C-alpha cells in the first residue's frame, strides 16, 4: 500500500544520502592526502595454466588512510575520477609499480590499470610516457588495461593515446570484456593485444549454462581477433576444469593467488618455482 511505498522511498533516500556523504568524505580526505605515503600497489599473478608458470602480475591499488582506514579501490578510484584528480593517483601508482617491477625476473610482465581520463588528454599520456622513460623497466613488458568506459566519450582521442602507448612497445588489454556495450567495429579499430574476460562470467561457470556459453564465445572471438585472453576471478577447481575444456590458458584469480604485497613477491615466485 501507500505506506509501504513511502517507507521504501524514505529508506532509499537515506541510503543515497549516506552514500553521497561517504563519497564526499573520501574525496575530501584523498585530495589532501600524501599519496606517495598512503597509496601502495599489490600484485596479482597471471598464470599460464598449461605450464603452471606465472607470466606476469597485475598491479592493484591499495589505500590505507590514517583517517578512514583501508578504503577499497572500487570505492576511491571512482571518487578520484569524478573529482578530476585521478591523473595524480595514476602517476603515483605507476611510478611505484614500475619501480617494483624493475627487480622482477627477466620476461615477467606488468599489467597496469588506466582510467578513462588517463587516455582522454595528450598531457596525461605524455606524463605516463615520462614515467616509463625514467624507468629501467622495459616498456615492452607493460600491458595497460583499459575498459570500454574509457571510450564512451572521445573515441578518437582514446585511439590516438592507445596508439602512442603501442608505439612505446606497451601492450593494451581490454579489461572486463563482455560487460560493456561497445560494438565490435570499435574494438577492432583499437590496436589491442589482449582481452580479459570479466569474473562475473566465471563464477560457477561449470553449472551455469549461460555463463559457459558466454565464455566460450568470448574465447572464440579473442582467437578470431588473434588476441591473448586472460580469464579473471577463477576461484575453484571446478571452474578451472570447465575452462580447460574450453581451451582457456591464462588465468588470474584466487585459485592461484590473491594479490601479493610487493615485498612478498620474491617468496611467491620461489614457491611457484618461477624465479
Ligand atoms: P579489476 O581491474 O577488474 O581488478 C580485478 C579485481 O578482482 C581486483 O579487485 C582483484 O583483487 C579481484 N580478484 C582477483 N581475483 C579474484 C577472485 O578469484 N575472486 C574475486 N572475488 N575477486 C578477485 P580490487 O583490487 O579490489 O580492484 C577493484 C577494481 O579497482 C579493479 O578491478 C579496477 O577496476 C580498479 N583498480 C584497482 N587498482 C587500480 C589502479 O591502480 N588504477 C585504476 N584506474 N583502477 C584500479
Ligand atoms: Ca584490471
Ligand atoms: Ca624505460
Ligand atoms: Ca577486470
mmCIF file of C-alpha atoms and ligand atoms in Angstrom:
data_model
loop_
_atom_site.group_PDB
_atom_site.id
_atom_site.type_symbol
_atom_site.label_atom_id
_atom_site.label_comp_id
_atom_site.label_asym_id
_atom_site.label_seq_id
_atom_site.Cartn_x
_atom_site.Cartn_y
_atom_site.Cartn_z
ATOM 1 C CA UNK A 1 0.000 0.000 0.000
ATOM 2 C CA UNK A 2 0.888 3.672 0.143
ATOM 3 C CA UNK A 3 2.610 3.433 3.489
ATOM 4 C CA UNK A 4 4.983 0.675 2.327
ATOM 5 C CA UNK A 5 5.909 2.580 -0.800
ATOM 6 C CA UNK A 6 6.614 5.746 1.149
ATOM 7 C CA UNK A 7 8.680 3.688 3.635
ATOM 8 C CA UNK A 8 10.765 2.272 0.793
ATOM 9 C CA UNK A 9 11.339 5.710 -0.703
ATOM 10 C CA UNK A 10 12.480 7.084 2.620
ATOM 11 C CA UNK A 11 14.852 4.181 3.163
ATOM 12 C CA UNK A 12 16.166 4.602 -0.375
ATOM 13 C CA UNK A 13 16.836 8.306 0.056
ATOM 14 C CA UNK A 14 18.560 7.678 3.410
ATOM 15 C CA UNK A 15 20.845 5.121 1.772
ATOM 16 C CA UNK A 16 21.578 7.564 -1.048
ATOM 17 C CA UNK A 17 22.322 10.364 1.423
ATOM 18 C CA UNK A 18 24.717 8.152 3.353
ATOM 19 C CA UNK A 19 26.474 7.153 0.154
ATOM 20 C CA UNK A 20 26.830 10.726 -1.039
ATOM 21 C CA UNK A 21 28.240 11.783 2.330
ATOM 22 C CA UNK A 22 30.702 8.885 2.301
ATOM 23 C CA UNK A 23 31.891 9.831 -1.200
ATOM 24 C CA UNK A 24 32.264 13.463 -0.233
ATOM 25 C CA UNK A 25 34.328 12.430 2.792
ATOM 26 C CA UNK A 26 36.548 10.124 0.713
ATOM 27 C CA UNK A 27 37.074 12.873 -1.849
ATOM 28 C CA UNK A 28 37.991 15.423 0.797
ATOM 29 C CA UNK A 29 40.492 13.116 2.521
ATOM 30 C CA UNK A 30 42.013 11.635 -0.631
ATOM 31 C CA UNK A 31 42.531 15.030 -2.267
ATOM 32 C CA UNK A 32 44.658 16.258 0.625
ATOM 33 C CA UNK A 33 46.440 13.024 1.311
ATOM 34 C CA UNK A 34 50.130 12.401 0.733
ATOM 35 C CA UNK A 35 49.530 9.818 -1.992
ATOM 36 C CA UNK A 36 53.172 8.729 -2.066
ATOM 37 C CA UNK A 37 52.889 7.906 1.606
ATOM 38 C CA UNK A 38 49.476 6.236 1.785
ATOM 39 C CA UNK A 39 48.915 4.565 -1.582
ATOM 40 C CA UNK A 40 50.577 1.253 -2.336
ATOM 41 C CA UNK A 41 50.337 -1.357 -5.067
ATOM 42 C CA UNK A 42 49.855 -5.081 -4.619
ATOM 43 C CA UNK A 43 50.409 -7.579 -7.406
ATOM 44 C CA UNK A 44 48.183 -10.451 -8.504
ATOM 45 C CA UNK A 45 49.796 -13.238 -10.563
ATOM 46 C CA UNK A 46 48.624 -14.099 -14.068
ATOM 47 C CA UNK A 47 49.392 -17.768 -14.645
ATOM 48 C CA UNK A 48 49.827 -19.823 -17.801
ATOM 49 C CA UNK A 49 47.805 -22.843 -16.680
ATOM 50 C CA UNK A 50 49.353 -25.116 -19.332
ATOM 51 C CA UNK A 51 52.800 -24.788 -17.745
ATOM 52 C CA UNK A 52 51.865 -23.518 -14.283
ATOM 53 C CA UNK A 53 54.211 -20.582 -14.807
ATOM 54 C CA UNK A 54 53.494 -17.060 -13.647
ATOM 55 C CA UNK A 55 53.884 -14.830 -16.705
ATOM 56 C CA UNK A 56 53.204 -11.510 -15.008
ATOM 57 C CA UNK A 57 51.357 -9.540 -12.377
ATOM 58 C CA UNK A 58 48.503 -7.045 -12.371
ATOM 59 C CA UNK A 59 49.178 -4.020 -10.168
ATOM 60 C CA UNK A 60 46.206 -3.203 -7.919
ATOM 61 C CA UNK A 61 45.916 -0.055 -5.836
ATOM 62 C CA UNK A 62 45.570 -0.095 -2.071
ATOM 63 C CA UNK A 63 44.900 2.856 0.218
ATOM 64 C CA UNK A 64 45.453 2.719 3.961
ATOM 65 C CA UNK A 65 44.248 6.026 5.280
ATOM 66 C CA UNK A 66 45.103 7.038 8.858
ATOM 67 C CA UNK A 67 41.710 8.759 8.912
ATOM 68 C CA UNK A 68 39.420 6.326 7.089
ATOM 69 C CA UNK A 69 41.231 3.010 7.436
ATOM 70 C CA UNK A 70 41.523 0.775 4.393
ATOM 71 C CA UNK A 71 39.339 2.015 1.546
ATOM 72 C CA UNK A 72 38.916 -0.389 -1.402
ATOM 73 C CA UNK A 73 39.943 0.796 -4.906
ATOM 74 C CA UNK A 74 36.449 0.125 -6.196
ATOM 75 C CA UNK A 75 35.427 2.945 -3.868
ATOM 76 C CA UNK A 76 38.229 5.540 -4.026
ATOM 77 C CA UNK A 77 39.161 5.339 -7.707
ATOM 78 C CA UNK A 78 35.683 6.302 -8.977
ATOM 79 C CA UNK A 79 35.741 9.178 -6.465
ATOM 80 C CA UNK A 80 39.080 10.416 -7.829
ATOM 81 C CA UNK A 81 37.742 10.040 -11.383
ATOM 82 C CA UNK A 82 34.625 12.098 -10.645
ATOM 83 C CA UNK A 83 36.686 14.600 -8.623
ATOM 84 C CA UNK A 84 39.008 15.152 -11.596
ATOM 85 C CA UNK A 85 42.271 14.203 -9.831
ATOM 86 C CA UNK A 86 42.707 10.583 -10.901
ATOM 87 C CA UNK A 87 45.721 11.567 -13.042
ATOM 88 C CA UNK A 88 47.779 12.288 -9.932
ATOM 89 C CA UNK A 89 46.749 8.934 -8.500
ATOM 90 C CA UNK A 90 47.641 7.081 -11.717
ATOM 91 C CA UNK A 91 51.093 8.682 -11.822
ATOM 92 C CA UNK A 92 51.832 7.834 -8.182
ATOM 93 C CA UNK A 93 50.750 4.215 -8.650
ATOM 94 C CA UNK A 94 52.550 3.777 -11.976
ATOM 95 C CA UNK A 95 55.819 5.090 -10.520
ATOM 96 C CA UNK A 96 55.514 2.616 -7.644
ATOM 97 C CA UNK A 97 54.533 -0.299 -9.886
ATOM 98 C CA UNK A 98 57.399 0.096 -12.392
ATOM 99 C CA UNK A 99 59.884 0.662 -9.571
ATOM 100 C CA UNK A 100 58.839 -2.651 -8.013
ATOM 101 C CA UNK A 101 58.912 -4.378 -11.403
ATOM 102 C CA UNK A 102 62.480 -3.262 -12.119
ATOM 103 C CA UNK A 103 63.808 -6.113 -9.979
ATOM 104 C CA UNK A 104 61.493 -8.843 -11.313
ATOM 105 C CA UNK A 105 62.891 -11.860 -13.192
ATOM 106 C CA UNK A 106 63.510 -11.321 -16.908
ATOM 107 C CA UNK A 107 60.416 -11.500 -19.069
ATOM 108 C CA UNK A 108 57.932 -11.126 -16.206
ATOM 109 C CA UNK A 109 55.176 -8.718 -17.349
ATOM 110 C CA UNK A 110 53.395 -5.882 -15.530
ATOM 111 C CA UNK A 111 49.704 -5.112 -16.102
ATOM 112 C CA UNK A 112 48.564 -1.663 -15.036
ATOM 113 C CA UNK A 113 45.024 -0.213 -14.938
ATOM 114 C CA UNK A 114 44.331 3.123 -16.599
ATOM 115 C CA UNK A 115 41.281 5.309 -16.099
ATOM 116 C CA UNK A 116 39.320 6.962 -18.880
ATOM 117 C CA UNK A 117 40.852 10.319 -18.015
ATOM 118 C CA UNK A 118 44.393 8.952 -18.493
ATOM 119 C CA UNK A 119 43.617 8.415 -22.181
ATOM 120 C CA UNK A 120 41.485 11.472 -22.749
ATOM 121 C CA UNK A 121 44.196 14.113 -22.854
ATOM 122 C CA UNK A 122 47.557 14.361 -24.536
ATOM 123 C CA UNK A 123 49.191 15.661 -21.321
ATOM 124 C CA UNK A 124 48.183 12.607 -19.301
ATOM 125 C CA UNK A 125 49.646 10.257 -21.920
ATOM 126 C CA UNK A 126 52.855 12.317 -22.010
ATOM 127 C CA UNK A 127 53.079 12.064 -18.215
ATOM 128 C CA UNK A 128 52.787 8.275 -18.467
ATOM 129 C CA UNK A 129 55.448 8.212 -21.180
ATOM 130 C CA UNK A 130 57.770 10.280 -18.981
ATOM 131 C CA UNK A 131 57.435 7.821 -16.088
ATOM 132 C CA UNK A 132 58.210 4.890 -18.400
ATOM 133 C CA UNK A 133 61.132 6.791 -19.883
ATOM 134 C CA UNK A 134 62.720 7.351 -16.463
ATOM 135 C CA UNK A 135 62.422 3.684 -15.513
ATOM 136 C CA UNK A 136 64.805 0.892 -16.463
ATOM 137 C CA UNK A 137 61.823 -1.457 -16.769
ATOM 138 C CA UNK A 138 61.343 -2.208 -20.477
ATOM 139 C CA UNK A 139 58.057 -0.676 -21.744
ATOM 140 C CA UNK A 140 57.570 -3.747 -23.926
ATOM 141 C CA UNK A 141 56.909 -5.704 -20.736
ATOM 142 C CA UNK A 142 53.951 -3.490 -19.730
ATOM 143 C CA UNK A 143 50.303 -4.133 -20.563
ATOM 144 C CA UNK A 144 47.975 -1.216 -19.919
ATOM 145 C CA UNK A 145 44.460 -2.307 -19.027
ATOM 146 C CA UNK A 146 41.630 -0.157 -20.308
ATOM 147 C CA UNK A 147 37.867 -0.589 -20.079
ATOM 148 C CA UNK A 148 35.173 0.239 -22.559
ATOM 149 C CA UNK A 149 34.053 3.154 -20.384
ATOM 150 C CA UNK A 150 37.290 4.848 -21.478
ATOM 151 C CA UNK A 151 35.982 5.393 -24.983
ATOM 152 C CA UNK A 152 32.437 6.360 -24.160
ATOM 153 C CA UNK A 153 33.308 9.999 -24.761
ATOM 154 C CA UNK A 154 36.086 10.791 -27.187
ATOM 155 C CA UNK A 155 36.902 7.662 -29.121
ATOM 156 C CA UNK A 156 39.348 9.339 -31.500
ATOM 157 C CA UNK A 157 41.434 10.763 -28.647
ATOM 158 C CA UNK A 158 41.489 7.367 -26.921
ATOM 159 C CA UNK A 159 42.595 5.715 -30.150
ATOM 160 C CA UNK A 160 45.415 8.242 -30.545
ATOM 161 C CA UNK A 161 46.514 7.676 -26.933
ATOM 162 C CA UNK A 162 46.397 3.908 -27.257
ATOM 163 C CA UNK A 163 48.434 4.081 -30.452
ATOM 164 C CA UNK A 164 51.037 6.243 -28.705
ATOM 165 C CA UNK A 165 51.366 3.644 -25.935
ATOM 166 C CA UNK A 166 51.705 0.913 -28.573
ATOM 167 C CA UNK A 167 54.496 2.868 -30.261
ATOM 168 C CA UNK A 168 56.387 2.765 -26.949
ATOM 169 C CA UNK A 169 56.045 -1.020 -27.108
ATOM 170 C CA UNK A 170 53.361 -1.408 -24.452
ATOM 171 C CA UNK A 171 50.555 -3.921 -24.827
ATOM 172 C CA UNK A 172 46.908 -2.916 -24.428
ATOM 173 C CA UNK A 173 44.424 -5.191 -22.683
ATOM 174 C CA UNK A 174 40.686 -4.691 -22.821
ATOM 175 C CA UNK A 175 39.583 -5.214 -19.208
ATOM 176 C CA UNK A 176 36.193 -6.514 -18.000
ATOM 177 C CA UNK A 177 35.457 -7.767 -21.510
ATOM 178 C CA UNK A 178 31.826 -8.677 -22.050
ATOM 179 C CA UNK A 179 30.418 -6.169 -19.566
ATOM 180 C CA UNK A 180 30.448 -3.109 -21.841
ATOM 181 C CA UNK A 181 28.393 -2.087 -24.788
ATOM 182 C CA UNK A 182 30.979 -1.369 -27.454
ATOM 183 C CA UNK A 183 30.437 -2.513 -30.971
ATOM 184 C CA UNK A 184 32.975 -4.940 -32.352
ATOM 185 C CA UNK A 185 33.743 -2.428 -35.079
ATOM 186 C CA UNK A 186 35.011 -0.008 -32.461
ATOM 187 C CA UNK A 187 37.037 -2.646 -30.669
ATOM 188 C CA UNK A 188 38.545 -3.613 -33.987
ATOM 189 C CA UNK A 189 39.668 -0.021 -34.545
ATOM 190 C CA UNK A 190 41.917 -0.188 -31.464
ATOM 191 C CA UNK A 191 45.332 -1.881 -31.565
ATOM 192 C CA UNK A 192 44.507 -4.266 -28.689
ATOM 193 C CA UNK A 193 46.877 -7.069 -27.720
ATOM 194 C CA UNK A 194 44.850 -8.859 -25.046
ATOM 195 C CA UNK A 195 41.389 -9.202 -23.624
ATOM 196 C CA UNK A 196 40.408 -10.045 -20.070
ATOM 197 C CA UNK A 197 37.113 -11.830 -19.526
ATOM 198 C CA UNK A 198 35.255 -10.404 -16.554
ATOM 199 C CA UNK A 199 34.920 -12.540 -13.472
ATOM 200 C CA UNK A 200 31.117 -12.205 -13.455
ATOM 201 C CA UNK A 201 31.073 -14.784 -16.273
ATOM 202 C CA UNK A 202 33.426 -17.156 -14.499
ATOM 203 C CA UNK A 203 31.563 -17.641 -11.237
ATOM 204 C CA UNK A 204 30.033 -21.140 -11.170
ATOM 205 C CA UNK A 205 30.668 -21.469 -14.881
ATOM 206 C CA UNK A 206 30.557 -25.285 -14.604
ATOM 207 C CA UNK A 207 26.922 -25.226 -13.505
ATOM 208 C CA UNK A 208 25.669 -22.119 -15.249
ATOM 209 C CA UNK A 209 24.991 -22.854 -18.951
ATOM 210 C CA UNK A 210 24.513 -19.165 -19.801
ATOM 211 C CA UNK A 211 27.921 -18.195 -18.380
ATOM 212 C CA UNK A 212 29.529 -21.203 -20.048
ATOM 213 C CA UNK A 213 28.195 -20.152 -23.457
ATOM 214 C CA UNK A 214 29.299 -16.563 -22.979
ATOM 215 C CA UNK A 215 32.860 -17.528 -22.000
ATOM 216 C CA UNK A 216 33.010 -19.992 -24.878
ATOM 217 C CA UNK A 217 32.017 -17.370 -27.436
ATOM 218 C CA UNK A 218 34.271 -14.659 -25.960
ATOM 219 C CA UNK A 219 37.196 -17.111 -26.182
ATOM 220 C CA UNK A 220 36.328 -17.903 -29.806
ATOM 221 C CA UNK A 221 36.107 -14.188 -30.545
ATOM 222 C CA UNK A 222 39.511 -13.480 -28.996
ATOM 223 C CA UNK A 223 41.044 -16.276 -31.079
ATOM 224 C CA UNK A 224 39.484 -14.908 -34.262
ATOM 225 C CA UNK A 225 40.948 -11.500 -33.423
ATOM 226 C CA UNK A 226 44.358 -13.109 -32.679
ATOM 227 C CA UNK A 227 44.321 -11.740 -29.158
ATOM 228 C CA UNK A 228 45.566 -13.364 -25.957
ATOM 229 C CA UNK A 229 42.834 -13.911 -23.427
ATOM 230 C CA UNK A 230 43.079 -13.763 -19.629
ATOM 231 C CA UNK A 231 40.258 -15.251 -17.545
ATOM 232 C CA UNK A 232 39.688 -13.287 -14.343
ATOM 233 C CA UNK A 233 38.321 -14.319 -10.971
ATOM 234 C CA UNK A 234 38.881 -18.078 -11.156
ATOM 235 C CA UNK A 235 38.443 -19.454 -7.647
ATOM 236 C CA UNK A 236 37.689 -23.189 -7.771
ATOM 237 C CA UNK A 237 38.964 -26.421 -9.312
ATOM 238 C CA UNK A 238 35.543 -26.922 -10.945
ATOM 239 C CA UNK A 239 35.850 -23.568 -12.716
ATOM 240 C CA UNK A 240 39.412 -24.445 -13.761
ATOM 241 C CA UNK A 241 38.278 -27.775 -15.245
ATOM 242 C CA UNK A 242 35.455 -26.160 -17.203
ATOM 243 C CA UNK A 243 37.876 -23.510 -18.538
ATOM 244 C CA UNK A 244 40.470 -26.128 -19.510
ATOM 245 C CA UNK A 245 37.779 -27.914 -21.536
ATOM 246 C CA UNK A 246 37.183 -24.641 -23.377
ATOM 247 C CA UNK A 247 40.892 -24.246 -24.088
ATOM 248 C CA UNK A 248 41.398 -21.231 -21.838
ATOM 249 C CA UNK A 249 45.001 -20.850 -20.731
ATOM 250 C CA UNK A 250 45.861 -17.559 -18.995
ATOM 251 C CA UNK A 251 44.277 -17.436 -15.551
ATOM 252 C CA UNK A 252 44.091 -14.764 -12.855
ATOM 253 C CA UNK A 253 42.231 -15.475 -9.653
ATOM 254 C CA UNK A 254 42.230 -16.699 -6.078
ATOM 255 C CA UNK A 255 42.573 -20.269 -7.416
ATOM 256 C CA UNK A 256 46.248 -19.460 -7.948
ATOM 257 C CA UNK A 257 46.766 -16.486 -5.674
ATOM 258 C CA UNK A 258 45.203 -13.335 -4.253
ATOM 259 C CA UNK A 259 47.131 -10.088 -4.814
ATOM 260 C CA UNK A 260 50.533 -10.200 -3.094
ATOM 261 C CA UNK A 261 52.369 -7.330 -1.364
ATOM 262 C CA UNK A 262 55.427 -6.086 -3.242
ATOM 263 C CA UNK A 263 57.896 -7.265 -0.581
ATOM 264 C CA UNK A 264 56.372 -10.781 -0.631
ATOM 265 C CA UNK A 265 56.719 -11.313 -4.375
ATOM 266 C CA UNK A 266 60.149 -12.942 -4.058
ATOM 267 C CA UNK A 267 58.717 -15.575 -1.717
ATOM 268 C CA UNK A 268 55.725 -16.086 -4.017
ATOM 269 C CA UNK A 269 57.979 -16.648 -7.039
ATOM 270 C CA UNK A 270 60.239 -19.029 -5.079
ATOM 271 C CA UNK A 271 57.224 -21.073 -4.002
ATOM 272 C CA UNK A 272 55.773 -21.019 -7.530
ATOM 273 C CA UNK A 273 59.112 -22.238 -8.876
ATOM 274 C CA UNK A 274 59.345 -19.446 -11.422
ATOM 275 C CA UNK A 275 62.253 -17.424 -10.106
HETATM 276 P P1 LIG B 1 39.892 -5.096 -11.973
HETATM 277 O O1 LIG B 1 40.842 -4.325 -12.803
HETATM 278 O O2 LIG B 1 38.888 -5.940 -12.694
HETATM 279 O O3 LIG B 1 40.788 -5.984 -10.983
HETATM 280 C C1 LIG B 1 40.447 -7.285 -10.586
HETATM 281 C C2 LIG B 1 39.769 -7.282 -9.236
HETATM 282 O O4 LIG B 1 39.289 -8.597 -8.949
HETATM 283 C C3 LIG B 1 40.708 -6.934 -8.086
HETATM 284 O O5 LIG B 1 39.950 -6.282 -7.074
HETATM 285 C C4 LIG B 1 41.134 -8.326 -7.590
HETATM 286 O O6 LIG B 1 41.615 -8.311 -6.271
HETATM 287 C C5 LIG B 1 39.831 -9.059 -7.732
HETATM 288 N N1 LIG B 1 40.016 -10.513 -7.856
HETATM 289 C C6 LIG B 1 41.035 -11.164 -8.431
HETATM 290 N N2 LIG B 1 40.848 -12.498 -8.402
HETATM 291 C C7 LIG B 1 39.668 -12.703 -7.797
HETATM 292 C C8 LIG B 1 38.915 -13.888 -7.475
HETATM 293 O O7 LIG B 1 39.297 -15.022 -7.740
HETATM 294 N N3 LIG B 1 37.700 -13.683 -6.862
HETATM 295 C C9 LIG B 1 37.248 -12.451 -6.552
HETATM 296 N N4 LIG B 1 36.058 -12.362 -5.941
HETATM 297 N N5 LIG B 1 37.925 -11.314 -6.850
HETATM 298 C C10 LIG B 1 39.121 -11.446 -7.460
HETATM 299 P P2 LIG B 1 40.451 -4.911 -6.420
HETATM 300 O O8 LIG B 1 41.928 -4.972 -6.160
HETATM 301 O O9 LIG B 1 39.539 -4.640 -5.255
HETATM 302 O O10 LIG B 1 40.212 -3.831 -7.529
HETATM 303 C C11 LIG B 1 38.901 -3.478 -7.927
HETATM 304 C C12 LIG B 1 38.924 -2.594 -9.142
HETATM 305 O O11 LIG B 1 39.500 -1.307 -8.838
HETATM 306 C C13 LIG B 1 39.778 -3.133 -10.284
HETATM 307 O O12 LIG B 1 39.064 -4.113 -10.993
HETATM 308 C C14 LIG B 1 39.999 -1.864 -11.092
HETATM 309 O O13 LIG B 1 38.875 -1.560 -11.863
HETATM 310 C C15 LIG B 1 40.143 -0.825 -10.002
HETATM 311 N N6 LIG B 1 41.583 -0.601 -9.730
HETATM 312 C C16 LIG B 1 42.419 -1.235 -8.879
HETATM 313 N N7 LIG B 1 43.654 -0.703 -8.912
HETATM 314 C C17 LIG B 1 43.614 0.301 -9.847
HETATM 315 C C18 LIG B 1 44.580 1.240 -10.343
HETATM 316 O O14 LIG B 1 45.776 1.250 -9.969
HETATM 317 N N8 LIG B 1 44.132 2.142 -11.272
HETATM 318 C C19 LIG B 1 42.838 2.137 -11.717
HETATM 319 N N9 LIG B 1 42.461 3.050 -12.643
HETATM 320 N N10 LIG B 1 41.924 1.252 -11.298
HETATM 321 C C20 LIG B 1 42.291 0.357 -10.367
HETATM 322 CA CA1 LIG B 2 42.236 -4.724 -14.390
HETATM 323 CA CA1 LIG B 3 62.482 2.937 -19.987
HETATM 324 CA CA1 LIG B 4 38.897 -6.818 -14.719
#
